[in-house]
Amino acid sequence: MDDARTQAGLPAVIPVPAEIEAIVGTDVTLGDDAVIAADPNAVGVGEYLAGLLRPATGLALPVVVLDAAAPAGPGIALRLTALPGGDEAYGISTDGRTVTITAAAAEGLFRGVQTLRQLLPVTIEGRERVAGPWTVPGVRVSDRPRFAYRGVMLDVARHFFAVADVERYIDQAALYKVNHLHLHLTDDQGWRLEIATWPRLTAYGAGTEVGGGPGGFYTRDDYRRIVGYAAERFITVVPEIDLPGHTNAALAAYPELTRDGVAVPRYTGIEVGFSSLVADNPRTYRFLDDVFGEVAALTPGPYLHLGGDEAKNTTREEYDQILVRAQQMVRAHGKTPIGWHEAAEGPLDPSTVVQFWGTTRDAPEVVAAAGRGNRVIMSPANLTYLDMQYAPGDRLGLHWAGYIEVDDAYGWDPGDYLPGVADEHVLGVESPLWTETAATAADLDELAFPRLPVIAEVGWSPRTARDWSSMRDRLTAHAARWDALGIAYYRSPRVDWPVASGAGAPPA
Ligand code: NGO
């Protein structure tokens, strides 16, 4: 069995494309003369692709400007052309000499590049030169996303993660066509983004994390680096400033924000629901407006997440008052607010996106909001929370929402999960990774793999193309790719993994 293919003979692509068929006799083998010919408006995608392919192949793969009128040279062509299905839609075809990716926008070419990458032998992912041949099987792909928003969330507040770890996570997400990175930047245990007008948020409020470690924060330049790295991969950063609860780090840094003006200690435990901003304190709104203003100015994407979850120490009145003002401010700074679904119990603005994180299919406030026109991001905690344990006794993870095996994470549909919230209400799907128990990049790997790829498929692929037994085969094929990428995945018993691979495995 070719390592990039499943037993059924089709290439093991995740998310499964809307349409993919083998075209016999049109294989393309990349040789010494191969070039990457890119449309003048997609040279960046060409350079990215060259960066992926050069180390393992050892080929020169020069990036040249595509002449739209002439036939492309041997190798890979990235062609911009009118194509239905939106900016992320793309097609791939092979003719024995050239693999051509077509799309209406550079973004679509980038998504197509992720498919092309998965059509090549898994050894392409290594950073050392290895023997080819580098053959793309003859194929015709026509693909487009089902949902506009496919997200991952990383909690950098409970444990801080360095820029390099975040970039690594961005790369892992990009491979599966994820297009949003939600950063949970603030919580009781730490404030992780430098705010010029409120410097103690990070000077003091970032100085610890769960378990009492040193914590850390992103300077504005660090944050710009993350945003830029994501943007090169057509991933939009969604910053979250959680309020009115989950604010202990801010309250510890600025006692003027507390109810009685008395300083609170920093927090390193994992309880939730004890901290709160104060609704009738004018400083609260100065603080929020300054923070939203700075975060909005640093963030090119359209969204700003304002949290809103688990405000158990905030009265209904206070919550509503703060929510109204916060939404107004976020909009005034030019961003669309997103709130965890508790915000839908309050005075929700019609433009605010609601992120459902419940564990049952009964969420009347979310259904009502969808009925009023609010868009919904689906993150059911018992299906998409990457921080839930796979099984009892796991080294990592929580289990308050249950145990989530890889087939559980796959076996649901965002368009009928909440009765009354259908495809047209769903903006997309996001898998959050909370980090109470995860402190290292290897911990993230083990929680995210194999579940991140399967949830990415739930968000991208048409429902009719999804099938667990095919997914299981494709995961088996992807394990070797993860090994080549150094991803220490969880060896779920639901999948037949290669021997000597995954988390805890001895080197192959
Ligand atoms: C909840 C809570 C977070 C926890 C997480 C742990 C939401 C939206 N708020 O999800 O503070 O970290 O569970 O799974």
XYZ file of C-alpha atoms and ligand atoms in Angstrom:
522
model
C 0.000 0.000 0.000
C 1.311 3.407 -0.978
C 1.724 5.238 2.303
C -0.288 8.280 1.143
C -3.263 6.134 0.103
C -5.954 4.235 1.926
C -6.772 0.595 1.359
C -9.558 1.705 -0.988
C -6.852 3.114 -3.276
C -7.895 6.755 -3.027
C -5.429 9.249 -1.634
C -5.859 9.712 2.132
C -6.948 13.347 2.192
C -8.314 14.964 5.367
C -10.735 16.753 5.215
C -12.186 14.549 2.503
C -12.713 16.707 -0.607
C -16.213 17.338 -1.923
C -15.206 15.474 -5.085
C -12.106 13.403 -5.688
C -11.492 10.762 -8.337
C -8.463 8.882 -9.557
C -7.527 9.606 -13.191
C -5.459 6.695 -14.384
C -2.390 7.435 -16.488
C -1.942 11.077 -15.443
C 0.455 10.708 -12.490
C 2.965 13.537 -12.158
C 6.452 12.835 -10.840
C 8.373 15.881 -9.698
C 11.842 15.733 -11.214
C 14.913 17.952 -11.414
C 13.227 20.170 -14.003
C 10.105 20.758 -11.888
C 9.107 24.358 -11.261
C 6.341 25.967 -9.248
C 4.632 28.363 -11.634
C 2.449 30.742 -9.641
C -0.008 33.389 -10.735
C 1.548 36.843 -10.077
C -1.016 37.294 -7.284
C -0.160 34.009 -5.613
C 3.634 34.030 -5.544
C 3.486 33.888 -1.724
C 1.566 30.605 -1.912
C 4.171 29.335 -4.367
C 6.984 30.232 -1.978
C 5.147 28.561 0.894
C 4.725 25.401 -1.207
C 8.380 25.452 -2.231
C 9.300 25.756 1.459
C 7.257 22.631 2.172
C 8.661 20.556 -0.661
C 12.323 21.518 -0.932
C 13.777 19.985 2.268
C 12.636 16.391 1.723
C 12.858 16.330 -2.081
C 16.119 18.212 -2.365
C 14.699 19.636 -5.622
C 15.385 23.260 -6.552
C 11.709 23.924 -7.323
C 12.144 27.522 -8.411
C 9.051 29.670 -8.060
C 8.376 31.338 -11.397
C 5.592 33.626 -12.524
C 2.921 31.740 -14.400
C 2.171 32.853 -17.914
C -1.594 32.435 -17.979
C -1.638 32.134 -21.782
C 1.108 29.507 -22.144
C 1.093 25.889 -21.003
C 2.760 25.501 -17.606
C 6.175 23.893 -17.356
C 6.760 20.540 -15.688
C 5.907 20.531 -11.988
C 3.158 22.479 -10.273
C 1.017 25.357 -11.522
C -0.962 27.631 -9.215
C -3.560 29.297 -11.377
C -6.076 32.008 -10.444
C -9.246 31.799 -12.442
C -12.982 32.281 -12.000
C -14.263 29.331 -9.977
C -17.566 28.966 -8.133
C -17.701 28.116 -4.435
C -15.999 31.129 -2.854
C -12.424 32.181 -2.176
C -11.457 28.908 -0.486
C -12.745 26.657 -3.272
C -10.126 25.020 -5.456
C -9.588 22.320 -8.041
C -6.644 20.011 -8.732
C -5.906 18.236 -11.984
C -2.989 16.229 -13.347
C -1.910 15.577 -16.926
C 1.219 13.468 -16.602
C 3.492 16.523 -16.612
C 1.925 19.219 -14.456
C -0.244 19.292 -11.351
C -2.492 22.326 -11.676
C -4.283 23.884 -8.739
C -6.945 26.416 -9.683
C -8.866 28.800 -7.443
C -10.502 32.213 -7.547
C -8.210 33.578 -4.817
C -4.796 32.886 -3.312
C -6.629 31.502 -0.274
C -8.172 28.743 -2.384
C -4.764 27.901 -3.857
C -3.406 27.648 -0.318
C -6.180 25.211 0.682
C -5.442 23.243 -2.498
C -1.759 23.135 -1.583
C -2.724 21.332 1.645
C -4.466 18.684 -0.450
C -1.531 18.424 -2.843
C 0.768 17.956 0.128
C -1.363 15.053 1.299
C -1.263 13.473 -2.187
C 2.510 13.177 -1.938
C 4.282 10.426 0.036
C 4.265 11.204 3.780
C 8.046 11.459 3.770
C 7.526 14.868 2.136
C 6.908 16.192 5.665
C 10.426 15.441 6.893
C 13.004 18.215 7.001
C 15.880 15.986 5.845
C 16.418 14.952 2.244
C 15.035 11.471 1.500
C 14.722 9.379 -1.639
C 11.695 9.901 -3.899
C 10.095 9.316 -6.270
C 7.840 12.320 -5.627
C 4.776 11.218 -7.485
C 1.367 12.852 -7.306
C -1.161 10.202 -8.296
C -3.385 11.098 -11.245
C -6.383 12.791 -9.749
C -9.195 15.267 -10.240
C -10.315 17.200 -7.180
C -13.080 19.757 -6.911
C -13.428 21.047 -3.379
C -14.919 23.833 -1.273
C -15.730 24.291 2.419
C -19.138 23.576 3.879
C -18.751 26.212 6.630
C -16.988 29.556 6.372
C -15.487 29.364 9.879
C -13.342 26.377 10.867
C -11.542 27.223 14.047
C -9.232 25.970 16.707
C -8.902 27.672 20.075
C -5.803 27.645 22.198
C -5.953 28.647 25.873
C -2.659 30.428 26.498
C -3.895 31.744 29.855
C -4.008 28.582 32.003
C -0.575 27.672 30.729
C 1.410 30.093 28.665
C 2.704 28.913 25.302
C 5.633 30.546 23.535
C 5.263 32.068 20.073
C 7.042 29.061 18.524
C 4.498 26.672 20.086
C 1.631 28.748 18.744
C 3.210 28.800 15.282
C 3.569 25.033 15.433
C -0.121 24.732 16.295
C -0.969 27.077 13.410
C 0.960 24.810 11.034
C -0.844 21.738 12.312
C -4.214 23.448 11.880
C -3.345 24.751 8.401
C -2.649 21.204 7.191
C -6.336 20.458 7.858
C -7.693 23.656 6.249
C -8.581 25.350 9.545
C -8.966 29.084 8.894
C -9.396 30.670 12.364
C -7.183 30.614 15.439
C -9.032 31.774 18.536
C -6.550 32.773 21.236
C -7.929 32.697 24.783
C -5.621 35.472 25.971
C -6.932 36.262 29.435
C -8.232 34.291 32.365
C -8.034 34.076 36.142
C -4.525 32.611 35.998
C -2.914 35.078 33.625
C -3.185 38.022 31.274
C -1.127 37.171 28.201
C -1.151 40.205 25.899
C 0.735 43.406 26.578
C -1.587 46.433 26.783
C 0.310 49.732 26.657
C -2.278 51.734 28.601
C -2.590 49.130 31.392
C 0.969 47.780 31.754
C 0.465 45.934 35.051
C -1.872 43.490 33.270
C 1.237 41.763 32.010
C 3.926 43.198 34.309
C 2.119 41.566 37.226
C -0.950 39.752 35.885
C 1.029 37.495 33.542
C 3.485 36.313 36.165
C 2.021 32.933 36.918
C -0.144 30.108 35.538
C -1.899 26.920 36.651
C 0.348 25.117 39.104
C 2.367 28.243 39.900
C 4.788 28.225 36.961
C 6.294 31.445 35.639
C 3.550 32.243 33.121
C 4.438 34.737 30.435
C 2.885 37.059 27.891
C 3.082 38.214 24.293
C 4.548 41.615 23.612
C 2.725 43.506 20.920
C 5.459 42.438 18.507
C 5.030 38.797 19.525
C 1.317 39.086 18.868
C 1.953 40.730 15.483
C 4.278 37.838 14.654
C 1.583 35.315 15.478
C -0.998 37.240 13.464
C 1.401 37.493 10.515
C 2.378 33.825 10.658
C -1.295 32.871 10.710
C -2.130 35.279 7.873
C 0.527 33.696 5.644
C -1.447 30.495 6.151
C -4.777 32.235 5.528
C -5.713 31.809 9.168
C -7.486 34.671 10.949
C -6.598 35.286 14.582
C -9.591 35.790 16.888
C -8.401 37.341 20.167
C -10.477 36.704 23.285
C -10.643 39.056 26.247
C -12.831 37.089 28.645
C -15.299 39.106 30.746
C -16.926 39.776 33.186
C -15.827 36.526 34.874
C -12.450 34.840 34.349
C -10.844 38.183 35.211
C -8.818 37.472 38.351
C -5.488 38.263 36.661
C -6.733 41.745 35.704
C -8.232 42.309 39.171
C -4.963 41.231 40.800
C -3.036 43.676 38.627
C -5.447 46.587 39.165
C -7.203 46.660 42.538
C -9.183 49.709 41.324
C -11.221 47.242 39.255
C -12.345 45.159 42.244
C -15.612 45.681 44.122
C -13.965 47.066 47.262
C -10.753 48.383 45.723
C -8.713 45.873 47.680
C -6.068 43.842 45.855
C -6.795 40.157 45.229
C -4.015 37.575 45.070
C -2.974 35.986 41.798
C -4.510 32.575 41.164
C -2.939 29.280 40.126
C -5.774 26.777 40.679
C -8.334 25.476 38.171
C -11.659 26.489 39.716
C -13.874 28.770 37.628
C -16.602 31.319 38.283
C -15.247 33.332 41.230
C -13.939 36.558 39.688
C -15.955 39.417 38.226
C -15.663 42.897 36.825
C -17.916 45.440 38.549
C -20.744 46.980 36.534
C -21.184 50.264 38.417
C -17.494 51.183 38.460
C -16.617 53.690 35.708
C -13.022 52.371 35.688
C -14.394 49.060 34.348
C -15.466 50.735 31.132
C -12.300 52.807 30.759
C -10.383 49.548 31.141
C -12.502 47.637 28.626
C -12.466 50.401 26.058
C -8.693 50.805 26.275
C -8.123 47.068 26.021
C -10.577 46.534 23.147
C -9.107 49.519 21.340
C -5.570 48.196 21.540
C -6.526 44.624 20.716
C -8.644 45.757 17.760
C -5.787 47.900 16.457
C -3.392 44.925 16.621
C -5.835 42.512 14.992
C -6.583 42.626 11.260
C -9.349 39.995 11.435
C -13.006 40.943 11.815
C -13.708 39.352 15.207
C -13.083 40.150 18.840
C -14.243 37.534 21.335
C -15.489 38.977 24.612
C -15.951 35.765 26.541
C -19.051 35.960 28.706
C -18.853 32.411 30.087
C -19.355 31.232 33.648
C -19.867 34.634 35.272
C -21.123 32.940 38.419
C -20.087 35.788 40.665
C -21.824 38.492 38.615
C -25.506 39.370 39.100
C -27.849 39.139 36.111
C -28.183 42.932 36.095
C -24.443 43.494 36.205
C -23.814 40.930 33.493
C -26.333 42.510 31.167
C -25.007 45.997 31.804
C -21.415 45.005 31.075
C -22.406 42.919 28.044
C -24.294 45.817 26.449
C -21.389 48.196 26.892
C -18.777 45.644 25.837
C -20.587 44.809 22.605
C -20.981 48.531 21.815
C -17.277 49.131 22.400
C -16.145 46.175 20.314
C -18.354 47.353 17.456
C -17.132 50.937 17.865
C -13.601 49.612 17.419
C -14.709 48.067 14.142
C -14.964 44.433 15.186
C -17.740 41.861 15.304
C -18.183 40.519 18.845
C -18.232 36.800 19.585
C -19.505 35.553 22.942
C -19.714 32.194 24.638
C -23.340 31.093 24.601
C -24.210 32.512 28.042
C -24.186 35.883 26.269
C -27.350 34.737 24.467
C -29.158 34.769 27.834
C -28.435 38.498 27.979
C -29.075 41.486 25.721
C -27.364 40.142 22.632
C -26.723 42.467 19.731
C -27.903 40.996 16.402
C -24.354 41.179 15.027
C -22.805 39.177 17.868
C -21.759 35.639 17.047
C -22.715 33.032 19.656
C -20.307 30.216 20.459
C -22.210 27.186 21.741
C -20.173 25.107 24.194
C -22.946 23.101 25.885
C -23.054 19.375 26.461
C -26.673 18.656 25.591
C -28.810 19.359 22.562
C -31.056 21.551 24.640
C -30.015 25.210 24.386
C -33.148 27.347 24.021
C -31.287 30.658 24.271
C -28.970 29.678 21.418
C -31.886 28.478 19.302
C -33.735 31.735 19.995
C -30.678 33.811 19.081
C -30.242 31.864 15.841
C -33.906 32.515 15.117
C -33.267 36.241 15.544
C -30.392 36.076 13.067
C -27.306 35.650 15.263
C -24.728 33.357 13.697
C -23.552 30.370 15.744
C -20.157 28.702 16.130
C -20.598 25.094 17.200
C -18.233 23.878 19.924
C -20.248 21.296 21.863
C -17.979 20.507 24.818
C -18.731 16.775 24.800
C -17.682 16.490 21.136
C -15.190 19.227 20.246
C -13.316 20.033 23.471
C -9.790 18.820 22.788
C -8.998 19.085 26.509
C -11.433 16.314 27.415
C -9.827 12.964 28.097
C -10.215 10.296 25.456
C -10.703 7.631 28.127
C -10.588 7.295 31.918
C -7.063 7.270 33.311
C -5.504 9.321 30.515
C -2.356 11.213 31.433
C -3.843 14.529 30.278
C -7.199 16.231 30.129
C -10.362 16.842 32.132
C -13.604 14.896 31.909
C -16.322 17.215 33.159
C -18.007 17.011 29.715
C -17.297 13.284 29.369
C -14.697 11.288 27.487
C -14.260 12.040 23.808
C -12.893 9.277 21.610
C -11.890 10.152 18.070
C -15.031 8.609 16.559
C -17.210 10.609 18.994
C -15.547 13.804 17.841
C -16.362 12.795 14.257
C -19.849 11.348 14.632
C -22.095 14.405 14.824
C -23.326 17.062 12.481
C -23.200 20.822 13.110
C -26.297 21.395 10.959
C -28.667 19.326 13.059
C -27.039 19.064 16.464
C -29.252 21.727 18.053
C -32.798 21.371 16.786
C -33.586 24.815 15.367
C -29.977 25.655 14.527
C -29.493 24.602 10.901
C -26.714 25.045 8.336
C -27.778 28.588 7.492
C -27.421 29.657 11.135
C -24.073 27.974 11.628
C -21.042 30.131 10.925
C -18.843 27.147 11.591
C -17.177 24.716 13.945
C -14.399 25.267 16.454
C -12.445 22.858 18.641
C -11.206 24.555 21.829
C -8.106 23.334 23.631
C -8.165 24.487 27.240
C -4.887 24.038 29.007
C -5.500 23.395 32.691
C -3.637 20.079 32.252
C -1.550 20.832 29.158
C 1.754 22.634 29.607
C 3.979 21.619 26.696
C 3.790 21.350 22.921
C 3.839 17.554 23.305
C 0.771 17.805 25.560
C -1.023 19.827 22.887
C -0.112 17.210 20.268
C -1.540 14.367 22.305
C -4.826 16.151 22.990
C -5.244 17.555 19.478
C -4.242 14.478 17.467
C -6.151 12.632 16.164
C -9.196 14.735 17.143
C -8.282 18.059 15.510
C -8.195 16.590 11.985
C -11.538 14.824 12.339
C -13.289 17.946 13.651
C -11.693 19.932 10.826
C -13.413 17.539 8.449
C -16.749 18.019 10.245
C -16.396 21.724 9.452
C -15.101 21.463 5.888
C -16.483 18.406 4.113
C -20.002 17.848 2.822
C -21.973 15.647 5.149
C -22.551 13.070 2.411
C -18.801 12.622 1.879
C -18.096 11.810 5.520
C -17.771 8.230 6.669
C -16.120 6.829 9.799
C -14.577 3.725 8.265
C -12.985 5.834 5.541
C -11.822 8.323 8.171
C -10.318 5.509 10.217
C -8.292 4.348 7.197
C -7.221 7.894 6.441
C -6.103 8.442 10.054
C -3.989 5.305 9.801
C -2.343 6.775 6.715
C -1.852 10.175 8.390
C -0.067 8.724 11.416
C 3.140 8.375 9.421
C 2.749 11.989 8.310
C 2.452 13.030 11.977
C 5.551 11.013 12.791
C 7.431 12.843 10.045
C 6.175 16.140 11.476
C 7.151 15.105 15.008
C 3.552 15.134 16.265
C 3.196 12.822 19.284
C -0.411 11.761 18.693
C -2.651 9.731 21.014
C -2.850 6.073 20.033
C -6.610 5.755 20.241
C -7.687 2.109 20.273
C -10.380 2.976 17.725
C -7.777 3.203 14.932
C -5.177 0.693 13.652
C -2.006 2.685 14.085
C 1.360 1.790 12.661
C 3.696 0.152 15.198
C 6.313 2.323 16.926
C 4.545 5.587 16.308
C 2.643 8.196 18.306
C 2.915 9.454 21.877
C 5.211 7.398 24.077
C 6.390 5.228 21.189
C 10.081 4.419 20.902
C 11.676 5.970 17.812
C 10.892 3.909 14.686
C -15.293 25.705 30.079
C -14.808 26.965 30.756
C -13.295 27.127 30.684
C -12.606 25.834 31.059
C -13.093 24.724 30.154
C -12.445 23.407 30.503
C -15.791 27.467 28.791
C -16.351 28.203 27.655
N -15.482 27.982 29.949
O -15.505 26.155 28.739
O -12.912 28.161 31.552
O -11.216 25.976 30.883
O -14.488 24.580 30.225
O -12.862 22.360 29.687
